[in-house]
Amino acid sequence: MKLFTQDLIAVAQSPLQHWLTTLPAQLERWQKEQQHGELPKWLRSVEQLPKLEAQEVSLADTVTVHNNTVNEGEQNRIRGLMMQLVPWRKGPFNLHGVHIDTEWRSDFKWQRVLPHLSNTKGDSQPLKGQQVLDIGCGSGYHLWRMLEAGAEQVWGVDPGQLFMAQFMAVRSFMPPELQARAHLFPLGVEDLPELKAFDTVFSMGVLYHRRSPIDFLTQLRAQLKPGGQLVLETLVVEGDEHTVLVPGETYAKMRNVWFIPSSKALLHWLARCGFKTARVVDESLTTLEEQRATEWMQGQSLVDFLDPADHSRTIEGYPAPRRAVIIAQA
């Protein structure tokens, strides 16, 4: 439980105290039974990172922490340790001069989402004072952007243990006041009780990986306060309210893609799950500038998943990845 001591204290001091009825036991069980074989190695890399004061912090498109006294040797040490945590999927980050150019330019997605968050109305901090949950948060890049948008506390859940190590590495460079406001637990949405405590819940890039999308949407709603805001970003296809693509063995070389609805079908699903005022605020094709291989993610990426003769189709012949952002209220 030592890994999560400060996070559990933060839960106890937040409007989420009732989460403590289940969370400590789940984390204890995870530590005993569900740890990835590589996790000790990843955590050693995090522990070996130099302890540096954050003189300048920017939670903007490239999440940046800087100290003017860091020398080349310390930068090389940071780079080498961060390279032990590849592949880096969500970012980008710049940590004391080490630029982590992740597979996804996650700032592109955030720029599509941010203008549509509640309380915007010209407010530079549309999440001001909120308790915010990000389900499937990956390395936690968007958690830092949510803090930039004014969230009081941000809570990420993602079962990916490499992602957890990446988050812990980035958090270790943040000033204490930001470390105390950002948290990640190695859990899935199915591990969450009906907390009904969050002002905003984000789910970005998760829905199509769920075998039961209706159950998943119901689980999302169960985390929100009455009237709370859901921000759902997911793959969609073009079509009417009855259009749903159920791929074969793979979609864009991904094996765990089950249902890709049209935006209109997704709005219907949300209504059936009890969400109100659901609306599509953005729909766009994923570009080769947004998702690509880099030094920090050297495997195959979007260009390898598309038909080389026709980038409007995947390698399997399905429509190329199109993503929608939907905002709804509980």
mmCIF file of C-alpha atoms in Angstrom:
data_model
loop_
_atom_site.group_PDB
_atom_site.id
_atom_site.type_symbol
_atom_site.label_atom_id
_atom_site.label_comp_id
_atom_site.label_asym_id
_atom_site.label_seq_id
_atom_site.Cartn_x
_atom_site.Cartn_y
_atom_site.Cartn_z
ATOM 1 C CA MET A 1 0.000 0.000 0.000
ATOM 2 C CA LYS A 2 3.041 2.265 0.307
ATOM 3 C CA LEU A 3 2.764 3.138 -3.383
ATOM 4 C CA PHE A 4 -0.607 4.807 -2.808
ATOM 5 C CA THR A 5 -0.343 6.206 0.736
ATOM 6 C CA GLN A 6 -0.492 9.860 -0.293
ATOM 7 C CA ASP A 7 -3.257 9.164 -2.798
ATOM 8 C CA LEU A 8 -5.410 7.450 -0.169
ATOM 9 C CA ILE A 9 -4.870 10.382 2.191
ATOM 10 C CA ALA A 10 -6.075 12.664 -0.605
ATOM 11 C CA VAL A 11 -9.201 10.502 -1.035
ATOM 12 C CA ALA A 12 -9.895 10.783 2.709
ATOM 13 C CA GLN A 13 -9.610 14.571 2.533
ATOM 14 C CA SER A 14 -11.827 14.924 -0.548
ATOM 15 C CA PRO A 15 -15.559 14.574 -1.272
ATOM 16 C CA LEU A 16 -14.735 10.967 -2.241
ATOM 17 C CA GLN A 17 -14.288 9.586 1.289
ATOM 18 C CA HIS A 18 -16.899 6.892 0.649
ATOM 19 C CA TRP A 19 -14.512 5.417 -1.964
ATOM 20 C CA LEU A 20 -12.430 4.203 0.988
ATOM 21 C CA THR A 21 -15.013 1.500 1.681
ATOM 22 C CA THR A 22 -13.648 -0.440 -1.316
ATOM 23 C CA LEU A 23 -10.453 1.194 -2.609
ATOM 24 C CA PRO A 24 -7.814 0.147 -0.011
ATOM 25 C CA ALA A 25 -8.818 -3.525 -0.200
ATOM 26 C CA GLN A 26 -8.738 -3.426 -4.011
ATOM 27 C CA LEU A 27 -5.263 -1.908 -4.037
ATOM 28 C CA GLU A 28 -4.019 -4.426 -1.487
ATOM 29 C CA ARG A 29 -5.389 -7.288 -3.598
ATOM 30 C CA TRP A 30 -3.790 -5.749 -6.692
ATOM 31 C CA GLN A 31 -0.398 -5.610 -4.978
ATOM 32 C CA LYS A 32 -0.640 -9.270 -3.964
ATOM 33 C CA GLU A 33 -2.186 -10.823 -7.060
ATOM 34 C CA GLN A 34 -2.168 -8.637 -10.157
ATOM 35 C CA GLN A 35 1.222 -7.025 -10.537
ATOM 36 C CA HIS A 36 2.896 -7.183 -13.949
ATOM 37 C CA GLY A 37 6.201 -9.052 -13.952
ATOM 38 C CA GLU A 38 8.038 -5.984 -15.280
ATOM 39 C CA LEU A 39 6.579 -3.582 -12.705
ATOM 40 C CA PRO A 40 9.490 -3.789 -10.210
ATOM 41 C CA LYS A 41 11.897 -2.835 -13.003
ATOM 42 C CA TRP A 42 9.710 0.095 -14.082
ATOM 43 C CA LEU A 43 9.376 1.330 -10.495
ATOM 44 C CA ARG A 44 13.149 1.131 -10.016
ATOM 45 C CA SER A 45 13.547 3.427 -13.008
ATOM 46 C CA VAL A 46 11.135 5.892 -11.409
ATOM 47 C CA GLU A 47 12.936 5.725 -8.058
ATOM 48 C CA GLN A 48 16.299 6.407 -9.714
ATOM 49 C CA LEU A 49 15.157 9.652 -11.341
ATOM 50 C CA PRO A 50 17.023 12.676 -9.938
ATOM 51 C CA LYS A 51 15.206 14.757 -7.322
ATOM 52 C CA LEU A 52 15.047 18.208 -8.883
ATOM 53 C CA GLU A 53 13.188 21.331 -7.893
ATOM 54 C CA ALA A 54 10.591 22.429 -10.427
ATOM 55 C CA GLN A 55 11.502 26.069 -11.046
ATOM 56 C CA GLU A 56 9.156 26.482 -14.012
ATOM 57 C CA VAL A 57 6.035 24.440 -14.807
ATOM 58 C CA SER A 58 3.737 24.668 -17.817
ATOM 59 C CA LEU A 59 0.711 22.391 -18.123
ATOM 60 C CA ALA A 60 0.160 23.504 -21.715
ATOM 61 C CA ASP A 61 0.295 21.500 -24.965
ATOM 62 C CA THR A 62 3.723 20.125 -24.046
ATOM 63 C CA VAL A 63 3.579 19.429 -20.307
ATOM 64 C CA THR A 64 6.842 20.969 -19.169
ATOM 65 C CA VAL A 65 8.918 21.037 -15.978
ATOM 66 C CA HIS A 66 12.172 22.975 -16.001
ATOM 67 C CA ASN A 67 15.100 23.738 -13.726
ATOM 68 C CA ASN A 68 17.788 26.086 -15.034
ATOM 69 C CA THR A 69 20.571 24.300 -13.137
ATOM 70 C CA VAL A 70 20.080 20.851 -14.706
ATOM 71 C CA ASN A 71 23.259 19.808 -16.497
ATOM 72 C CA GLU A 72 23.777 17.561 -19.506
ATOM 73 C CA GLY A 73 24.656 14.572 -17.351
ATOM 74 C CA GLU A 74 21.390 14.827 -15.419
ATOM 75 C CA GLN A 75 19.473 15.199 -18.672
ATOM 76 C CA ASN A 76 21.135 12.057 -20.027
ATOM 77 C CA ARG A 77 20.224 10.219 -16.837
ATOM 78 C CA ILE A 78 16.594 11.308 -17.129
ATOM 79 C CA ARG A 79 16.492 10.325 -20.803
ATOM 80 C CA GLY A 80 17.987 6.891 -20.101
ATOM 81 C CA LEU A 81 15.577 6.146 -17.251
ATOM 82 C CA MET A 82 12.552 7.386 -19.176
ATOM 83 C CA MET A 83 13.610 5.192 -22.095
ATOM 84 C CA GLN A 84 13.211 2.229 -19.724
ATOM 85 C CA LEU A 85 9.472 3.068 -19.737
ATOM 86 C CA VAL A 86 8.856 2.892 -23.488
ATOM 87 C CA PRO A 87 6.538 2.833 -25.342
ATOM 88 C CA TRP A 88 5.202 6.285 -24.490
ATOM 89 C CA ARG A 89 1.776 6.627 -26.080
ATOM 90 C CA LYS A 90 0.161 9.804 -24.661
ATOM 91 C CA GLY A 91 1.905 13.169 -24.343
ATOM 92 C CA PRO A 92 4.062 15.150 -25.201
ATOM 93 C CA PHE A 93 6.234 16.026 -22.196
ATOM 94 C CA ASN A 94 9.387 18.067 -21.680
ATOM 95 C CA LEU A 95 11.092 17.147 -18.416
ATOM 96 C CA HIS A 96 14.134 19.266 -17.600
ATOM 97 C CA GLY A 97 15.040 19.519 -21.273
ATOM 98 C CA VAL A 98 14.241 15.904 -22.179
ATOM 99 C CA HIS A 99 11.509 16.015 -24.814
ATOM 100 C CA ILE A 100 9.314 12.902 -24.816
ATOM 101 C CA ASP A 101 7.706 12.886 -28.259
ATOM 102 C CA THR A 102 4.915 10.382 -27.692
ATOM 103 C CA GLU A 103 3.072 8.340 -30.326
ATOM 104 C CA TRP A 104 -0.059 10.430 -29.883
ATOM 105 C CA ARG A 105 -0.062 14.208 -30.007
ATOM 106 C CA SER A 106 -2.615 14.175 -27.200
ATOM 107 C CA ASP A 107 -2.678 17.967 -27.239
ATOM 108 C CA PHE A 108 -4.564 17.769 -30.550
ATOM 109 C CA LYS A 109 -7.365 15.871 -28.803
ATOM 110 C CA TRP A 110 -7.391 18.288 -25.877
ATOM 111 C CA GLN A 111 -7.723 21.237 -28.256
ATOM 112 C CA ARG A 112 -10.846 19.599 -29.700
ATOM 113 C CA VAL A 113 -12.301 18.972 -26.224
ATOM 114 C CA LEU A 114 -11.425 22.097 -24.242
ATOM 115 C CA PRO A 115 -13.682 24.667 -25.961
ATOM 116 C CA HIS A 116 -16.770 22.605 -25.144
ATOM 117 C CA LEU A 117 -16.310 21.956 -21.425
ATOM 118 C CA SER A 118 -18.927 23.347 -19.057
ATOM 119 C CA ASN A 119 -18.390 26.742 -17.430
ATOM 120 C CA THR A 120 -16.299 27.820 -20.426
ATOM 121 C CA LYS A 121 -18.107 31.044 -21.397
ATOM 122 C CA GLY A 122 -14.769 32.752 -21.822
ATOM 123 C CA ASP A 123 -13.408 31.241 -18.610
ATOM 124 C CA SER A 124 -9.826 30.039 -19.010
ATOM 125 C CA GLN A 125 -10.484 27.436 -16.283
ATOM 126 C CA PRO A 126 -13.678 25.589 -17.268
ATOM 127 C CA LEU A 127 -13.083 22.820 -14.676
ATOM 128 C CA LYS A 128 -12.439 25.259 -11.834
ATOM 129 C CA GLY A 129 -12.840 23.664 -8.394
ATOM 130 C CA GLN A 130 -14.029 20.327 -9.791
ATOM 131 C CA GLN A 131 -13.358 16.732 -8.826
ATOM 132 C CA VAL A 132 -12.511 15.134 -12.188
ATOM 133 C CA LEU A 133 -12.186 11.466 -13.146
ATOM 134 C CA ASP A 134 -10.369 10.233 -16.276
ATOM 135 C CA ILE A 135 -11.164 6.612 -17.098
ATOM 136 C CA GLY A 136 -8.471 4.969 -19.219
ATOM 137 C CA CYS A 137 -6.062 7.832 -18.561
ATOM 138 C CA GLY A 138 -2.895 6.160 -19.880
ATOM 139 C CA SER A 139 0.250 7.993 -18.797
ATOM 140 C CA GLY A 140 -1.864 10.757 -17.291
ATOM 141 C CA TYR A 141 -1.099 13.481 -19.853
ATOM 142 C CA HIS A 142 -4.680 14.726 -19.819
ATOM 143 C CA LEU A 143 -4.745 14.785 -16.007
ATOM 144 C CA TRP A 144 -2.208 17.616 -16.113
ATOM 145 C CA ARG A 145 -4.261 19.440 -18.738
ATOM 146 C CA MET A 146 -7.339 19.085 -16.507
ATOM 147 C CA LEU A 147 -5.405 20.729 -13.681
ATOM 148 C CA GLU A 148 -4.484 23.526 -16.082
ATOM 149 C CA ALA A 149 -8.234 23.875 -16.727
ATOM 150 C CA GLY A 150 -8.767 24.486 -13.011
ATOM 151 C CA ALA A 151 -9.707 21.094 -11.571
ATOM 152 C CA GLU A 152 -9.276 20.880 -7.799
ATOM 153 C CA GLN A 153 -8.311 17.189 -7.895
ATOM 154 C CA VAL A 154 -7.842 14.843 -10.849
ATOM 155 C CA TRP A 155 -8.224 11.086 -10.516
ATOM 156 C CA GLY A 156 -7.102 8.663 -13.201
ATOM 157 C CA VAL A 157 -7.901 4.978 -13.423
ATOM 158 C CA ASP A 158 -6.155 2.682 -15.881
ATOM 159 C CA PRO A 159 -5.161 -0.973 -15.400
ATOM 160 C CA GLY A 160 -2.039 -0.486 -17.530
ATOM 161 C CA GLN A 161 0.854 -0.742 -15.083
ATOM 162 C CA LEU A 162 3.429 0.719 -17.475
ATOM 163 C CA PHE A 163 1.132 3.751 -17.754
ATOM 164 C CA MET A 164 1.085 3.983 -13.963
ATOM 165 C CA ALA A 165 4.892 3.981 -13.869
ATOM 166 C CA GLN A 166 5.008 6.682 -16.565
ATOM 167 C CA PHE A 167 2.573 8.818 -14.582
ATOM 168 C CA MET A 168 4.592 8.366 -11.409
ATOM 169 C CA ALA A 169 7.760 9.363 -13.270
ATOM 170 C CA VAL A 170 6.220 12.595 -14.564
ATOM 171 C CA ARG A 171 4.586 13.363 -11.207
ATOM 172 C CA SER A 172 7.922 12.970 -9.423
ATOM 173 C CA PHE A 173 9.181 16.085 -11.226
ATOM 174 C CA MET A 174 6.127 18.207 -10.373
ATOM 175 C CA PRO A 175 6.080 20.646 -7.442
ATOM 176 C CA PRO A 176 4.484 19.241 -4.258
ATOM 177 C CA GLU A 177 1.282 21.273 -4.644
ATOM 178 C CA LEU A 178 0.614 19.657 -8.043
ATOM 179 C CA GLN A 179 1.699 16.180 -6.917
ATOM 180 C CA ALA A 180 -0.953 16.421 -4.192
ATOM 181 C CA ARG A 181 -3.729 17.057 -6.743
ATOM 182 C CA ALA A 182 -3.049 14.339 -9.354
ATOM 183 C CA HIS A 183 -3.652 10.636 -8.720
ATOM 184 C CA LEU A 184 -3.744 7.389 -10.688
ATOM 185 C CA PHE A 185 -4.959 3.974 -9.533
ATOM 186 C CA PRO A 186 -4.292 0.752 -11.534
ATOM 187 C CA LEU A 187 -7.976 -0.129 -11.799
ATOM 188 C CA GLY A 188 -10.596 -0.526 -14.498
ATOM 189 C CA VAL A 189 -14.009 1.109 -14.554
ATOM 190 C CA GLU A 190 -15.524 -2.226 -13.536
ATOM 191 C CA ASP A 191 -13.613 -1.905 -10.243
ATOM 192 C CA LEU A 192 -15.360 1.339 -9.312
ATOM 193 C CA PRO A 193 -18.414 1.394 -7.037
ATOM 194 C CA GLU A 194 -21.249 3.806 -7.796
ATOM 195 C CA LEU A 195 -19.464 6.842 -6.402
ATOM 196 C CA LYS A 196 -21.783 9.522 -7.860
ATOM 197 C CA ALA A 197 -19.209 12.068 -6.714
ATOM 198 C CA PHE A 198 -17.445 13.561 -9.748
ATOM 199 C CA ASP A 199 -18.273 16.868 -11.394
ATOM 200 C CA THR A 200 -16.810 15.726 -14.717
ATOM 201 C CA VAL A 201 -15.917 12.256 -15.991
ATOM 202 C CA PHE A 202 -13.725 11.857 -19.061
ATOM 203 C CA SER A 203 -13.574 8.682 -21.114
ATOM 204 C CA MET A 204 -11.354 9.114 -24.151
ATOM 205 C CA GLY A 205 -10.423 6.197 -26.371
ATOM 206 C CA VAL A 206 -12.013 3.436 -24.294
ATOM 207 C CA LEU A 207 -15.589 2.698 -25.427
ATOM 208 C CA TYR A 208 -14.665 0.637 -28.506
ATOM 209 C CA HIS A 209 -12.496 -1.641 -26.352
ATOM 210 C CA ARG A 210 -15.471 -2.675 -24.205
ATOM 211 C CA ARG A 211 -17.396 -5.849 -24.996
ATOM 212 C CA SER A 212 -20.576 -4.317 -23.538
ATOM 213 C CA PRO A 213 -20.744 -0.611 -24.436
ATOM 214 C CA ILE A 214 -24.119 -0.071 -22.742
ATOM 215 C CA ASP A 215 -22.816 -1.452 -19.459
ATOM 216 C CA PHE A 216 -19.760 0.784 -19.823
ATOM 217 C CA LEU A 217 -21.845 3.927 -20.364
ATOM 218 C CA THR A 218 -23.961 2.989 -17.334
ATOM 219 C CA GLN A 219 -20.775 2.631 -15.279
ATOM 220 C CA LEU A 220 -19.663 6.098 -16.390
ATOM 221 C CA ARG A 221 -22.967 7.621 -15.331
ATOM 222 C CA ALA A 222 -22.677 5.939 -11.927
ATOM 223 C CA GLN A 223 -19.531 7.997 -11.200
ATOM 224 C CA LEU A 224 -21.145 11.374 -11.833
ATOM 225 C CA LYS A 225 -22.976 13.676 -9.477
ATOM 226 C CA PRO A 226 -26.550 14.427 -10.596
ATOM 227 C CA GLY A 227 -26.125 16.952 -13.383
ATOM 228 C CA GLY A 228 -22.430 16.128 -13.735
ATOM 229 C CA GLN A 229 -20.714 16.268 -17.101
ATOM 230 C CA LEU A 230 -19.551 13.340 -19.232
ATOM 231 C CA VAL A 231 -16.874 13.963 -21.863
ATOM 232 C CA LEU A 232 -16.821 10.942 -24.168
ATOM 233 C CA GLU A 233 -14.297 10.653 -26.999
ATOM 234 C CA THR A 234 -14.355 7.546 -29.131
ATOM 235 C CA LEU A 235 -14.158 6.006 -32.587
ATOM 236 C CA VAL A 236 -17.261 6.440 -34.734
ATOM 237 C CA VAL A 237 -18.360 5.645 -38.264
ATOM 238 C CA GLU A 238 -20.567 7.642 -40.584
ATOM 239 C CA GLY A 239 -24.220 6.642 -40.686
ATOM 240 C CA ASP A 240 -27.649 6.962 -39.098
ATOM 241 C CA GLU A 241 -28.846 6.035 -35.608
ATOM 242 C CA HIS A 242 -28.929 2.340 -36.581
ATOM 243 C CA THR A 243 -25.343 2.173 -37.907
ATOM 244 C CA VAL A 244 -22.834 0.194 -35.828
ATOM 245 C CA LEU A 245 -19.656 -1.392 -37.181
ATOM 246 C CA VAL A 246 -18.761 -4.722 -35.550
ATOM 247 C CA PRO A 247 -15.292 -5.492 -36.946
ATOM 248 C CA GLY A 248 -13.908 -8.938 -37.609
ATOM 249 C CA GLU A 249 -10.786 -10.181 -35.883
ATOM 250 C CA THR A 250 -9.036 -6.799 -36.078
ATOM 251 C CA TYR A 251 -9.766 -3.140 -36.780
ATOM 252 C CA ALA A 252 -6.704 -1.085 -37.786
ATOM 253 C CA LYS A 253 -4.678 -4.072 -36.528
ATOM 254 C CA MET A 254 -6.270 -3.772 -33.058
ATOM 255 C CA ARG A 255 -7.724 -7.049 -31.798
ATOM 256 C CA ASN A 256 -9.797 -5.614 -28.947
ATOM 257 C CA VAL A 257 -12.250 -3.446 -30.904
ATOM 258 C CA TRP A 258 -15.835 -4.587 -30.494
ATOM 259 C CA PHE A 259 -18.377 -1.921 -31.462
ATOM 260 C CA ILE A 260 -17.935 1.327 -33.418
ATOM 261 C CA PRO A 261 -21.258 3.190 -33.629
ATOM 262 C CA SER A 262 -22.162 6.221 -35.661
ATOM 263 C CA SER A 263 -22.388 9.430 -33.670
ATOM 264 C CA LYS A 264 -26.173 9.317 -34.011
ATOM 265 C CA ALA A 265 -26.300 5.754 -32.686
ATOM 266 C CA LEU A 266 -24.054 6.757 -29.797
ATOM 267 C CA LEU A 267 -26.379 9.619 -28.879
ATOM 268 C CA HIS A 268 -29.219 7.097 -28.800
ATOM 269 C CA TRP A 269 -27.202 4.787 -26.524
ATOM 270 C CA LEU A 270 -26.481 7.666 -24.152
ATOM 271 C CA ALA A 271 -30.169 8.573 -23.982
ATOM 272 C CA ARG A 272 -31.059 4.956 -23.211
ATOM 273 C CA CYS A 273 -28.521 5.046 -20.358
ATOM 274 C CA GLY A 274 -30.173 8.094 -18.833
ATOM 275 C CA PHE A 275 -27.857 10.852 -20.030
ATOM 276 C CA LYS A 276 -29.373 14.222 -20.922
ATOM 277 C CA THR A 277 -28.580 16.885 -23.515
ATOM 278 C CA ALA A 278 -26.014 14.666 -25.230
ATOM 279 C CA ARG A 279 -24.483 16.439 -28.203
ATOM 280 C CA VAL A 280 -21.648 15.875 -30.638
ATOM 281 C CA VAL A 281 -19.225 18.792 -30.395
ATOM 282 C CA ASP A 282 -16.504 17.511 -32.725
ATOM 283 C CA GLU A 283 -16.018 14.779 -35.309
ATOM 284 C CA SER A 284 -12.838 14.395 -37.307
ATOM 285 C CA LEU A 285 -10.551 11.886 -38.988
ATOM 286 C CA THR A 286 -7.358 10.925 -37.179
ATOM 287 C CA THR A 287 -4.353 12.271 -39.078
ATOM 288 C CA LEU A 288 -0.839 10.941 -39.532
ATOM 289 C CA GLU A 289 0.385 14.042 -37.668
ATOM 290 C CA GLU A 290 -1.665 13.128 -34.596
ATOM 291 C CA GLN A 291 -0.633 9.457 -34.328
ATOM 292 C CA ARG A 292 2.768 8.288 -35.527
ATOM 293 C CA ALA A 293 5.857 6.326 -34.568
ATOM 294 C CA THR A 294 8.607 8.262 -32.783
ATOM 295 C CA GLU A 295 11.866 7.645 -30.953
ATOM 296 C CA TRP A 296 9.731 7.017 -27.839
ATOM 297 C CA MET A 297 7.309 4.594 -29.566
ATOM 298 C CA GLN A 298 9.121 2.727 -32.297
ATOM 299 C CA GLY A 299 6.479 0.126 -33.133
ATOM 300 C CA GLN A 300 3.861 0.322 -35.839
ATOM 301 C CA SER A 301 1.491 3.287 -35.764
ATOM 302 C CA LEU A 302 -1.363 4.749 -37.784
ATOM 303 C CA VAL A 303 0.344 4.762 -41.195
ATOM 304 C CA ASP A 304 0.872 0.995 -40.837
ATOM 305 C CA PHE A 305 -2.788 0.447 -39.943
ATOM 306 C CA LEU A 306 -4.139 2.076 -43.113
ATOM 307 C CA ASP A 307 -4.443 0.717 -46.644
ATOM 308 C CA PRO A 308 -1.207 1.960 -48.286
ATOM 309 C CA ALA A 309 -3.082 2.654 -51.527
ATOM 310 C CA ASP A 310 -6.079 4.369 -49.877
ATOM 311 C CA HIS A 311 -5.706 6.091 -46.516
ATOM 312 C CA SER A 312 -9.475 6.461 -46.246
ATOM 313 C CA ARG A 313 -9.597 2.739 -45.378
ATOM 314 C CA THR A 314 -7.917 0.600 -42.762
ATOM 315 C CA ILE A 315 -5.659 -2.271 -43.760
ATOM 316 C CA GLU A 316 -8.722 -4.553 -43.339
ATOM 317 C CA GLY A 317 -10.889 -2.371 -45.601
ATOM 318 C CA TYR A 318 -12.957 -0.630 -42.905
ATOM 319 C CA PRO A 319 -13.419 3.162 -42.789
ATOM 320 C CA ALA A 320 -10.280 4.868 -41.442
ATOM 321 C CA PRO A 321 -10.350 5.994 -37.799
ATOM 322 C CA ARG A 322 -12.818 8.827 -37.218
ATOM 323 C CA ARG A 323 -13.209 10.187 -33.692
ATOM 324 C CA ALA A 324 -16.060 12.083 -32.103
ATOM 325 C CA VAL A 325 -16.314 14.113 -28.898
ATOM 326 C CA ILE A 326 -19.693 13.979 -27.141
ATOM 327 C CA ILE A 327 -20.705 16.019 -24.099
ATOM 328 C CA ALA A 328 -23.639 14.842 -21.958
ATOM 329 C CA GLN A 329 -25.092 15.402 -18.474
ATOM 330 C CA ALA A 330 -26.016 12.786 -15.905
#
